[in-house]
Short mmCIF file of C-alpha atoms in Angstrom, two decimals:
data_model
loop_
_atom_site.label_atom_id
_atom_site.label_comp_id
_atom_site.label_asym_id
_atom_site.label_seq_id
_atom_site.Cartn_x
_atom_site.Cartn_y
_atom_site.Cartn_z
CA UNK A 25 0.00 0.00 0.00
CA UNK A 26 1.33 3.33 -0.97
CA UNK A 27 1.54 6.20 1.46
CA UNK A 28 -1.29 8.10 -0.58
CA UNK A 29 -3.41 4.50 -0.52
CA UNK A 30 -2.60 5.08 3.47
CA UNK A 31 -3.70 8.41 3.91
CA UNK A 32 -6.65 7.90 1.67
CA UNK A 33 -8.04 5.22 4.54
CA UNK A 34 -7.00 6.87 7.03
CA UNK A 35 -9.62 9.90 5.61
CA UNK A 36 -12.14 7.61 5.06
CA UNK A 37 -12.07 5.92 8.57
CA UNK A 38 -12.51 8.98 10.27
CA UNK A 39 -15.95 10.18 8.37
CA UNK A 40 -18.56 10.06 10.72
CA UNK A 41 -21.16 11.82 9.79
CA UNK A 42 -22.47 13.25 6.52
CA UNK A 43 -23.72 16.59 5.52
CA UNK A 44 -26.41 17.18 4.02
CA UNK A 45 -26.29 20.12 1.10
CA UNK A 46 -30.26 20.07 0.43
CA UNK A 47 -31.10 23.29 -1.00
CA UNK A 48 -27.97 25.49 0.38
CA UNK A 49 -27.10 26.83 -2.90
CA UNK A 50 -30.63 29.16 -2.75
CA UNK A 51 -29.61 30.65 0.63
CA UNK A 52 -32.13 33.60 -0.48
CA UNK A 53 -34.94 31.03 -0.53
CA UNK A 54 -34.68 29.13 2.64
CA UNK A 55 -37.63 30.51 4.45
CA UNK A 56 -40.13 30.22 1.34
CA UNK A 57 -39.00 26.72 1.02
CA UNK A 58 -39.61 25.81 4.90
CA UNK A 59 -43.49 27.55 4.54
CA UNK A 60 -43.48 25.60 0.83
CA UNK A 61 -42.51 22.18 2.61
CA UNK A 62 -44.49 22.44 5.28
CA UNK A 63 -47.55 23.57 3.86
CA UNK A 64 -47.01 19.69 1.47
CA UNK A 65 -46.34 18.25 4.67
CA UNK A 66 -49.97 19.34 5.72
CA UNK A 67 -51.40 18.24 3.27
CA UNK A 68 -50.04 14.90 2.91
CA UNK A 69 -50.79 14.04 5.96
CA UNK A 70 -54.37 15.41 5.56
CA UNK A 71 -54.79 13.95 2.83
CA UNK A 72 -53.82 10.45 3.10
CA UNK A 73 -55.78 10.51 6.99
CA UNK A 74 -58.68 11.56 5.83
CA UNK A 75 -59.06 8.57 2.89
CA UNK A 76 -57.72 6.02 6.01
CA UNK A 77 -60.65 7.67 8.11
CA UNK A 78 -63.45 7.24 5.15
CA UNK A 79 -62.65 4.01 3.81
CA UNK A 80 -62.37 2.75 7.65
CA UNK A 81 -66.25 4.29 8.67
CA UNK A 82 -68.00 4.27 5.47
CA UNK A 83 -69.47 0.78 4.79
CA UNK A 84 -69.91 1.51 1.28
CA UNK A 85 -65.83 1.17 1.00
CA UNK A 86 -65.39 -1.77 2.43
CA UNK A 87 -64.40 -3.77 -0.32
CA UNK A 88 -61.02 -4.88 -1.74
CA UNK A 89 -59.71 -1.89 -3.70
CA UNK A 90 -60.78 0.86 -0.88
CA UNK A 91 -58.79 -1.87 1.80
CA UNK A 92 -55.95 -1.57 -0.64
CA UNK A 93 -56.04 2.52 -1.41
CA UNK A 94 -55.86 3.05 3.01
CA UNK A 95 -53.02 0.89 2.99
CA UNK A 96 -51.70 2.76 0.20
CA UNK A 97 -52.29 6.43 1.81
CA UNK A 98 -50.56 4.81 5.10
CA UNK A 99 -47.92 4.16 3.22
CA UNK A 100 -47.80 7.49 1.41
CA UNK A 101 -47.39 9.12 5.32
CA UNK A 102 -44.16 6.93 6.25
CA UNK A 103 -42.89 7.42 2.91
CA UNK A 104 -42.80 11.32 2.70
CA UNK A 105 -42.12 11.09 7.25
CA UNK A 106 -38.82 9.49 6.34
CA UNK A 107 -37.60 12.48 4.26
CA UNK A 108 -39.56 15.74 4.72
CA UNK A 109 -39.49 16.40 8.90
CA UNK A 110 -35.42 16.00 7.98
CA UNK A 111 -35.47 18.55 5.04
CA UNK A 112 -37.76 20.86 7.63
CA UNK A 113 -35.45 20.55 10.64
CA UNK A 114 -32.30 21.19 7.72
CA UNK A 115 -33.66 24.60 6.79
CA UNK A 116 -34.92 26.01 9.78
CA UNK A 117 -31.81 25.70 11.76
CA UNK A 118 -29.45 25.60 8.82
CA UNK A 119 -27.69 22.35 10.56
CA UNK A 120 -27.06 20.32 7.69
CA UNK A 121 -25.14 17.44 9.64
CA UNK A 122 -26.65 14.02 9.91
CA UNK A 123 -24.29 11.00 11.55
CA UNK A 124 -23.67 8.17 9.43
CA UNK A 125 -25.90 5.93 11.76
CA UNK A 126 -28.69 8.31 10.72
CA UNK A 127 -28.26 8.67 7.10
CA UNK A 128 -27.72 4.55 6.50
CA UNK A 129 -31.29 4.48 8.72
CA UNK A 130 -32.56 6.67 6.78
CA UNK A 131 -32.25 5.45 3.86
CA UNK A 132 -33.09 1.79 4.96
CA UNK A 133 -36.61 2.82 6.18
CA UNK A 134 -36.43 5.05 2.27
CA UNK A 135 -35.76 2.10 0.15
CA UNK A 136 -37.86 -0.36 2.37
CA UNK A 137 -40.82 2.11 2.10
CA UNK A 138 -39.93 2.94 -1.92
CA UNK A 139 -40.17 -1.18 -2.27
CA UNK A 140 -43.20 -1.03 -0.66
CA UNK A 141 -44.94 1.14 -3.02
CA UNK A 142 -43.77 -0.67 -6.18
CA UNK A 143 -45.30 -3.86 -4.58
CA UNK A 144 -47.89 -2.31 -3.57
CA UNK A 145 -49.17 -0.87 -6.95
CA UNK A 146 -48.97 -3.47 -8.99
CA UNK A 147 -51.20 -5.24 -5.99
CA UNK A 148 -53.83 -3.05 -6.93
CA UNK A 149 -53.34 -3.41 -10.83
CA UNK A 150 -54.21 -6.62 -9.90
CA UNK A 151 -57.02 -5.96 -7.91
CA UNK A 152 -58.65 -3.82 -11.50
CA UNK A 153 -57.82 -6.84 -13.37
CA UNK A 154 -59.97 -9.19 -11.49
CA UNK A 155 -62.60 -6.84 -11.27
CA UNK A 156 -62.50 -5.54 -14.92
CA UNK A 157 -61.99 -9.21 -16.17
CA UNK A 158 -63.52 -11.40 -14.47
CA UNK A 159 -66.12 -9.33 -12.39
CA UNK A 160 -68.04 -12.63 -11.77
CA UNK A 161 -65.21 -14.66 -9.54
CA UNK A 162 -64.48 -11.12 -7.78
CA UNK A 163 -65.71 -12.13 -4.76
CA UNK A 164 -64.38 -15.11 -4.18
CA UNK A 165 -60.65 -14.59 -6.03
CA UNK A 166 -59.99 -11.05 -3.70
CA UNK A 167 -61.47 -12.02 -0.47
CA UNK A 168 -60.38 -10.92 2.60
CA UNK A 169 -57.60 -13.43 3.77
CA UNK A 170 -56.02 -13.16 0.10
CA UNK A 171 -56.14 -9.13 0.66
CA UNK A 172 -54.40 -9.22 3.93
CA UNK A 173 -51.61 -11.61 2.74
CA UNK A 174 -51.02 -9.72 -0.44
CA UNK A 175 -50.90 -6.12 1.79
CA UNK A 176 -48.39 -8.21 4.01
CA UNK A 177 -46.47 -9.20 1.24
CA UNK A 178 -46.15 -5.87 -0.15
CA UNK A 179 -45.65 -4.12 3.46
CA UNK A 180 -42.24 -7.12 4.03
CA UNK A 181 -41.44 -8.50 0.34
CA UNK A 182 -38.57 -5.64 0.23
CA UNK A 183 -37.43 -5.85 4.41
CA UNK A 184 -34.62 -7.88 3.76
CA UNK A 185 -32.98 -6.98 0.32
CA UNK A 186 -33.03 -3.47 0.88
CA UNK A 187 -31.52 -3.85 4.56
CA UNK A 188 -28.57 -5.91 2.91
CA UNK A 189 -28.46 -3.02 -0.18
CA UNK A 190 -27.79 -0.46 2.95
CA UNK A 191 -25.27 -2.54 4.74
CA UNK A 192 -23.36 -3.05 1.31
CA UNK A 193 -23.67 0.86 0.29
CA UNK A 194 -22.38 1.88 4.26
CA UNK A 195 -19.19 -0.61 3.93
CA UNK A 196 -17.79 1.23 1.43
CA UNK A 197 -15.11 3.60 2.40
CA UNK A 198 -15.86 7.44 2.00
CA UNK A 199 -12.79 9.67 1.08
CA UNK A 200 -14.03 12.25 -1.65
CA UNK A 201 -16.36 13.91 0.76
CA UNK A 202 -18.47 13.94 3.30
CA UNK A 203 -20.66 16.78 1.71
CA UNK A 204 -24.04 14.59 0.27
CA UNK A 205 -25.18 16.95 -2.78
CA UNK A 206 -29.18 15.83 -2.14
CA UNK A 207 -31.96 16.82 0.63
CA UNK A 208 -31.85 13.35 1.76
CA UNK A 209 -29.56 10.02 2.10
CA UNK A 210 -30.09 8.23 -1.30
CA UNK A 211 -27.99 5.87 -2.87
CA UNK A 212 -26.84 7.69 -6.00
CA UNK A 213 -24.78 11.20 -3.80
CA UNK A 214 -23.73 8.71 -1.48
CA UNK A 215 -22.06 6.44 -4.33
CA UNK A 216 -20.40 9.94 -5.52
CA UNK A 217 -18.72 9.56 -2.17
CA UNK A 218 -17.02 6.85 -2.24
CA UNK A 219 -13.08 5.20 -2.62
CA UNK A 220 -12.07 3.49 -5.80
CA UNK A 221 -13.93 1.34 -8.35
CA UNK A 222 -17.56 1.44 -7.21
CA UNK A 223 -19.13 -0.79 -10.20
CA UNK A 224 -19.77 -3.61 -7.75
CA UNK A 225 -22.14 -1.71 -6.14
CA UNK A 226 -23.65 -0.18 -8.94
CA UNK A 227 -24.39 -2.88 -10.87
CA UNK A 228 -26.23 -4.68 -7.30
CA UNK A 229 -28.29 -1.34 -7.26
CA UNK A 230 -29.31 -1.80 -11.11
CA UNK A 231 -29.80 -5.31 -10.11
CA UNK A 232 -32.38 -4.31 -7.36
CA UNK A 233 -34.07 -1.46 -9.39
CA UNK A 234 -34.66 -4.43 -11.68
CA UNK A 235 -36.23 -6.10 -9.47
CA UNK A 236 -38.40 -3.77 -7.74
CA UNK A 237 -39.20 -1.07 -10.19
CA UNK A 238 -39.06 -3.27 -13.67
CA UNK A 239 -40.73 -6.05 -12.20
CA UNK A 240 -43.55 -4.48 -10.74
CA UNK A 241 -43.82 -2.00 -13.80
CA UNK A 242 -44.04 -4.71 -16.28
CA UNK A 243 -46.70 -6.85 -13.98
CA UNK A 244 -48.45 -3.62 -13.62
CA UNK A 245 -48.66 -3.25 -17.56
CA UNK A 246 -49.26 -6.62 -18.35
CA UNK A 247 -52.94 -6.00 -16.26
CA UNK A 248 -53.43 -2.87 -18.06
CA UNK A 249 -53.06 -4.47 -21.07
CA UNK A 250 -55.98 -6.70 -20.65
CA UNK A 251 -57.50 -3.89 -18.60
CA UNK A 252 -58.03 -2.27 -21.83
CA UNK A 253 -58.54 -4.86 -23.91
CA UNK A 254 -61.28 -5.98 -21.60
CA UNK A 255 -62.70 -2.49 -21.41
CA UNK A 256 -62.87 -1.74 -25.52
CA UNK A 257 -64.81 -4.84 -25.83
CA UNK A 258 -67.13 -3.53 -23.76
CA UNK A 259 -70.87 -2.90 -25.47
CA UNK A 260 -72.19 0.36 -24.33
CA UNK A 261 -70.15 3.70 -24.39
CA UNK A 262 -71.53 3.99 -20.70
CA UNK A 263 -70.08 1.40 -19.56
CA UNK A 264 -66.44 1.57 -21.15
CA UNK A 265 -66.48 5.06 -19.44
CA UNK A 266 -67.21 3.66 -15.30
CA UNK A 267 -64.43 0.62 -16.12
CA UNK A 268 -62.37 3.42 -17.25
CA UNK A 269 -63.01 5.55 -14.28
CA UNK A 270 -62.29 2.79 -11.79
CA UNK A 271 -58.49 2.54 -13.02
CA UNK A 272 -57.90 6.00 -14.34
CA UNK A 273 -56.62 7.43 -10.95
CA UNK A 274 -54.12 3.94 -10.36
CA UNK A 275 -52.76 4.78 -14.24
CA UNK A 276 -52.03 7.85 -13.66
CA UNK A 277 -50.17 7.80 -10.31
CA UNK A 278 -48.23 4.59 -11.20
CA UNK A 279 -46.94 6.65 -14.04
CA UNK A 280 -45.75 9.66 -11.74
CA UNK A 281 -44.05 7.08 -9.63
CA UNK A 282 -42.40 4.49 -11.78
CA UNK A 283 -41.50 7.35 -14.04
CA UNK A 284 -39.31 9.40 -12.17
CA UNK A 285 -38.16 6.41 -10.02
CA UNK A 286 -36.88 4.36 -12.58
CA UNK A 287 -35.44 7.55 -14.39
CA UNK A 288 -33.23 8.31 -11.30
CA UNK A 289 -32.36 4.61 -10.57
CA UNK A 290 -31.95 3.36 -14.16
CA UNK A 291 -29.44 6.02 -15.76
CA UNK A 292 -25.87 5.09 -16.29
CA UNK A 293 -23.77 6.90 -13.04
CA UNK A 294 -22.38 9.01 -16.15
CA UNK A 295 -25.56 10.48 -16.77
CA UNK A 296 -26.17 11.11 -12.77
CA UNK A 297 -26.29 15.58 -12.70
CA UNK A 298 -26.74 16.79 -8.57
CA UNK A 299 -29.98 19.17 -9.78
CA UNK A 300 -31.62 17.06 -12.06
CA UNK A 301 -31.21 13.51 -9.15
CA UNK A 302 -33.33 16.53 -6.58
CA UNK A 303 -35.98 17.23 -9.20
CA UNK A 304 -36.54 13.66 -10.10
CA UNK A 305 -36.48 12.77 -6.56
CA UNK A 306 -38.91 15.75 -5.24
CA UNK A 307 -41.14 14.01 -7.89
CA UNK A 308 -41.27 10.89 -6.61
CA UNK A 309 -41.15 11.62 -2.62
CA UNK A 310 -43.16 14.81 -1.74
CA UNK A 311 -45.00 16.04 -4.97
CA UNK A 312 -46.63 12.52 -6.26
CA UNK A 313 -47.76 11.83 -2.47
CA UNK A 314 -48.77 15.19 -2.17
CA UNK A 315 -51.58 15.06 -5.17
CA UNK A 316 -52.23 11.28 -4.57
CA UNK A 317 -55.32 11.62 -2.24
CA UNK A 318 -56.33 14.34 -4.45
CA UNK A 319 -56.06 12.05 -7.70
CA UNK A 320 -57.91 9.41 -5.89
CA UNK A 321 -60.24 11.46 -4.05
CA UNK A 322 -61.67 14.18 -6.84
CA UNK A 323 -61.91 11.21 -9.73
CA UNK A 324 -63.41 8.78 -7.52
CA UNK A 325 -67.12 9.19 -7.10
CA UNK A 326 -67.35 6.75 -4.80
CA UNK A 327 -65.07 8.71 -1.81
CA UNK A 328 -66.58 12.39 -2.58
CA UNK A 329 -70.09 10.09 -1.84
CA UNK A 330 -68.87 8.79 0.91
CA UNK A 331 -67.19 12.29 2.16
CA UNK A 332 -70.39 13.80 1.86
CA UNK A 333 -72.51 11.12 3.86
CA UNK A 334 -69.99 11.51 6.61
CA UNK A 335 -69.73 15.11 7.04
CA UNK A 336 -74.20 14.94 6.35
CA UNK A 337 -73.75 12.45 9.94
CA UNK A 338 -71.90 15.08 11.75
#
């Protein structure tokens, strides 16, 4: 080992903790971002509590999909708690320092939660499928001990992979810097940090991105497809437009996720640029949870009835 290879670990054992650049290159902006932040924050968890709440008291929702879409805006409240509160704390006292015990949990709970969602979408892709195609056997295919084990599934499928992805990414020795160019711990910054040849560990990430982004993605399209095959066969115009009204809110937020997610995760480390990895990643872990319950709530007949019959009790 040469003397530079020496001093190179000796720089890299004695990182302890990261820090966190966020937005600190709009110091002008700081306070409008904090009101900005926490006024998605609100809303979020408004949002998501208040389809838990209606889908939990109103009968009427008590059916497979509706089971699926609470678990969905639970998840959608972890999710976004594992990054905002952080980005909050970050630009109201300007402390940008996280420890390295922080940032690997962090991002455990952040991939664990991000695996979740994959799962958990093409679930209820699934869930349209039997109901658009074989509306007959819905009843019996989705009942309620298949709906629990498939939530369960979703909720643990991802526990241990992504807890080994973490525990691979955190061995690595960090000499570059200790300066993370994002608002949060995420695998591609933290890559940018590290000693040497990292292509080990990139090509495990791809490996895992495969397998829970493509995987779900292509499961996901492969019920759409007969979705809308299903649909278009359909006699009346009437009822081509309800089937598509039932799926129309999924489609569209399984395209803001998977889009920017696999975008981010996908590209060669080449193409990786420190703005464009924050826009893709506001995307996909504040703005898309942000206008879920809206997406689900103001397309979805069913929930503003609902609304309305509880707010007509109180």
């Amino acid at each position: 080992m040469t003397c530079e290879d020496m001093r190179t670990e000796d720089n890299a054992s004695t990182i302890t903790e990261f820090v966190l650049l966020g937005f600190s290159d709009l110091p002008n902006l700081q306070g409008l971002l904090f009101g900005v932040f926490s006024i998605i924050y609100v809303i979020v968890l408004i949002g998501n509590s208040l389809i838990i709440i209606i889908t939990r008291l109103d009968a009427a929702l008590e059916t497979p999909m509706y089971f699926f879409l609470a678990n969905f805006s639970s998840l959608e409240i972890c999710y976004v708690s594992v990054t905002l509160p952080r980005i909050l704390v970050n630009l109201w006292t300007q402390d940008r320092n996280i420890s390295m015990l922080g940032c690997a949990t962090q991002m455990c709970f952040f991939l664990m939660l991000g695996a979740t969602e994959c799962f958990l979408l093409a679930v209820m892709a699934y869930d349209r499928y039997v109901a658009i195609c074989n509306p007959l056997h819905y009843p019996l295919v989705m009942n309620h001990e298949l709906c629990l084990q498939l939530a369960a599934g979703a909720w643990i499928g991802g526990i241990p992979v992504q807890i080994g992805q973490t525990c691979q990414i955190f061995s690595l020795h960090f000499c570059n810097s200790n300066h993370i160019n994002h608002f949060f711990c995420d695998i591609p910054p933290i890559l940018k940090l590290a000693c040497g040849d990292t292509w080990v560990h990139e090509a495990a990430v791809y490996v895992v991105a495969m397998l829970f982004v493509t995987v779900p993605f292509m499961l996901i399209l492969a019920s759409y497809s007969k979705i809308i095959s299903t649909i278009l066969s359909l006699p009346t115009a009437g009822g081509r437009a309800k089937a598509f009204s039932t799926c129309s809110s999924h489609l569209l937020v399984v395209l803001l996720f998977f889009g920017s997610a696999s975008i981010t995760y996908l590209r060669p480390k080449s193409n990786h640029t420190a703005g464009i990895d924050k826009l893709l990643s506001l995307f996909y872990t504040i703005v898309t949870p942000m206008f879920n319950p809206m997406i689900y709530s103001l397309r979805n007949k069913d929930v503003i009835a609902a609304l309305k019959r509880q707010l007509l009790k109180k």
